[in-house]
Amino acid sequence: MEQSSTSTPITIEDVRAAVEQLGGPNHTNAAKIREVLGRGSLATIQKHLQALRDAQSTPDLPEDQENAPPVPSDLTGAFQAVWTAAWTMAEQRHAAVLAKLLAENQTLATDLETARADLTAMLEQFERAEARAEMAEKSAAEAQAALEQERAAMAGERTALEQIMAQLRGMIPTMTS
């Protein structure tokens, strides 16, 4: 027996197709994607959505240059030492800025992981609450149907009792005569 589309796991391709319909990964959220797909765990959809966002935001880094470029040909002699010193200073400053940015990046990555973990936990709580709400709605509908059925049965019994009472009332005058 084939699985229906509502029971198959959500794939990143499913999420990518929905994201394209909704204008891109930074213009939507897991709940909207779930509406488009009509199925799926919000936690799984969020995981795929974040992967698409991460892939889109990864910058292309320039290749590293290990040595200073050659001194322009019209500058020679004593300028070689100045050129090398300037290049070395620029590399040191660049390395300091890069180290600072890498430390900030690590802090942000840690904060992001914490936020993702919190979001995943909240999504799981939401899904459990949503499932409980659906079960409560189903129970309420079943109780309502049972109540309506009981009311109909009681109305039938009342009608039957009223007929019996009418028959008994009809018998009372004949018994006293």
Coordinates of C-alpha atoms in Angstrom, one line a residue:
M1 CA 0.0 0.0 0.0
E2 CA 1.4 3.4 -0.9
Q3 CA 1.9 6.1 1.6
S4 CA -0.3 9.1 1.2
S5 CA 1.3 12.5 0.7
T6 CA 0.1 13.5 4.2
S7 CA 2.1 10.8 5.9
T8 CA 5.4 11.2 4.1
P9 CA 8.2 13.1 5.9
I10 CA 8.8 16.7 4.9
T11 CA 12.0 17.1 2.9
I12 CA 14.1 20.2 2.3
E13 CA 12.9 20.1 -1.3
D14 CA 9.3 20.4 -0.1
V15 CA 10.3 23.3 2.1
R16 CA 12.3 24.9 -0.7
A17 CA 9.3 24.7 -3.1
A18 CA 7.0 26.3 -0.5
V19 CA 9.7 29.0 0.3
E20 CA 9.9 29.9 -3.4
Q21 CA 6.1 30.4 -3.5
L22 CA 6.3 32.6 -0.4
G23 CA 9.1 34.9 -1.7
G24 CA 12.2 33.4 -0.2
P25 CA 13.5 32.1 3.1
N26 CA 13.7 35.5 4.8
H27 CA 10.2 36.4 3.9
T28 CA 8.3 33.5 5.6
N29 CA 8.1 31.3 8.6
A30 CA 7.4 27.6 9.4
A31 CA 3.7 28.2 10.1
K32 CA 3.2 29.7 6.6
I33 CA 5.2 26.9 5.0
R34 CA 3.0 24.4 6.8
E35 CA -0.1 26.1 5.5
V36 CA 1.3 25.8 1.9
L37 CA 2.3 22.2 2.3
G38 CA -0.8 21.2 4.3
R39 CA 1.3 18.8 6.5
G40 CA 4.4 18.4 8.5
S41 CA 6.0 19.1 11.8
L42 CA 6.8 22.7 12.5
A43 CA 10.1 21.6 14.1
T44 CA 11.1 19.8 10.9
I45 CA 10.0 22.6 8.7
Q46 CA 11.9 25.2 10.8
K47 CA 15.0 23.0 10.6
H48 CA 14.8 22.9 6.8
L49 CA 13.9 26.6 6.6
Q50 CA 17.0 27.5 8.7
A51 CA 19.2 25.4 6.5
L52 CA 17.9 27.3 3.5
R53 CA 18.5 30.6 5.2
D54 CA 22.0 29.6 6.3
A55 CA 22.9 28.5 2.7
Q56 CA 21.7 31.8 1.3
S57 CA 23.6 33.9 3.8
T58 CA 27.0 32.2 3.5
P59 CA 29.3 34.9 2.1
D60 CA 31.9 34.1 -0.6
L61 CA 35.3 34.8 1.0
P62 CA 38.2 36.0 -1.1
E63 CA 41.2 33.8 -1.4
D64 CA 44.1 34.5 1.0
Q65 CA 47.2 36.1 -0.3
E66 CA 50.3 34.9 1.6
N67 CA 52.9 37.3 0.3
A68 CA 52.9 41.0 -0.4
P69 CA 52.3 41.9 -4.0
P70 CA 55.4 43.0 -5.9
V71 CA 56.6 46.6 -5.6
P72 CA 55.4 48.5 -8.6
S73 CA 58.1 48.6 -11.2
D74 CA 58.5 52.3 -11.3
L75 CA 59.4 52.3 -7.5
T76 CA 62.7 50.6 -6.6
G77 CA 65.5 50.5 -4.1
A78 CA 64.7 52.0 -0.7
F79 CA 61.0 51.9 -1.3
Q80 CA 61.1 48.1 -1.1
A81 CA 61.6 48.2 2.7
V82 CA 58.8 50.8 3.1
W83 CA 56.5 48.7 0.9
T84 CA 57.2 45.5 2.9
A85 CA 56.7 47.3 6.2
A86 CA 53.4 48.8 5.1
W87 CA 52.2 45.5 3.8
T88 CA 53.2 43.7 7.0
M89 CA 51.4 46.4 9.1
A90 CA 48.3 46.0 7.0
E91 CA 48.4 42.3 7.4
Q92 CA 48.7 42.6 11.2
R93 CA 45.8 45.1 11.4
H94 CA 43.8 42.8 9.1
A95 CA 44.6 39.8 11.3
A96 CA 43.5 41.7 14.5
V97 CA 40.2 42.8 12.9
L98 CA 39.7 39.2 11.6
A99 CA 40.4 37.7 15.0
K100 CA 37.9 40.1 16.6
L101 CA 35.3 39.3 14.0
L102 CA 35.9 35.6 14.4
A103 CA 35.4 35.9 18.2
E104 CA 32.2 37.8 17.6
N105 CA 31.1 35.3 15.0
Q106 CA 31.7 32.5 17.5
T107 CA 29.6 34.3 20.2
L108 CA 26.8 34.9 17.7
A109 CA 26.9 31.3 16.5
T110 CA 26.6 30.1 20.1
D111 CA 23.7 32.5 20.7
L112 CA 22.1 31.4 17.5
E113 CA 22.3 27.7 18.5
T114 CA 20.8 28.5 21.9
A115 CA 18.0 30.4 20.1
R116 CA 17.4 27.6 17.7
A117 CA 17.3 25.1 20.5
D118 CA 14.8 27.3 22.3
L119 CA 12.7 27.6 19.1
T120 CA 12.7 23.9 18.6
A121 CA 11.5 23.3 22.1
M122 CA 8.8 25.9 21.7
L123 CA 7.7 24.4 18.4
E124 CA 7.5 21.0 20.0
Q125 CA 5.4 22.4 22.9
F126 CA 3.2 24.2 20.4
E127 CA 2.7 20.9 18.4
R128 CA 1.8 19.0 21.6
A129 CA -0.6 21.8 22.6
E130 CA -2.1 21.8 19.1
A131 CA -2.6 18.0 19.2
R132 CA -4.2 18.3 22.7
A133 CA -6.5 21.0 21.3
E134 CA -7.5 18.8 18.3
M135 CA -8.2 15.9 20.7
A136 CA -10.3 18.2 22.9
E137 CA -12.2 19.5 19.9
K138 CA -12.9 15.9 18.7
S139 CA -14.0 14.9 22.2
A140 CA -16.3 17.9 22.5
A141 CA -17.8 17.1 19.1
E142 CA -18.4 13.5 20.1
A143 CA -19.9 14.6 23.4
Q144 CA -22.2 17.1 21.5
A145 CA -23.3 14.3 19.2
A146 CA -23.9 12.0 22.1
L147 CA -25.9 14.7 23.8
E148 CA -28.0 15.3 20.7
Q149 CA -28.6 11.6 20.4
E150 CA -29.6 11.4 24.1
R151 CA -32.0 14.4 23.7
A152 CA -33.6 12.7 20.7
A153 CA -34.0 9.5 22.7
M154 CA -35.5 11.3 25.7
A155 CA -37.9 13.2 23.4
G156 CA -39.1 9.8 22.1
E157 CA -39.5 8.4 25.6
R158 CA -41.4 11.5 26.6
T159 CA -43.8 11.2 23.7
A160 CA -44.3 7.5 24.6
L161 CA -44.9 8.4 28.2
E162 CA -47.4 11.1 27.2
Q163 CA -49.3 8.5 25.1
I164 CA -49.3 6.1 28.0
M165 CA -50.6 8.9 30.3
A166 CA -53.3 9.8 27.8
Q167 CA -54.4 6.1 27.7
L168 CA -54.4 5.9 31.5
R169 CA -56.4 9.1 31.7
G170 CA -58.8 7.6 29.2
M171 CA -59.1 4.5 31.4
I172 CA -59.7 6.4 34.7
P173 CA -63.3 7.5 33.9
T174 CA -64.3 4.0 32.9
M175 CA -63.0 2.6 36.1
T176 CA -65.0 5.0 38.3
S177 CA -68.2 4.3 36.6

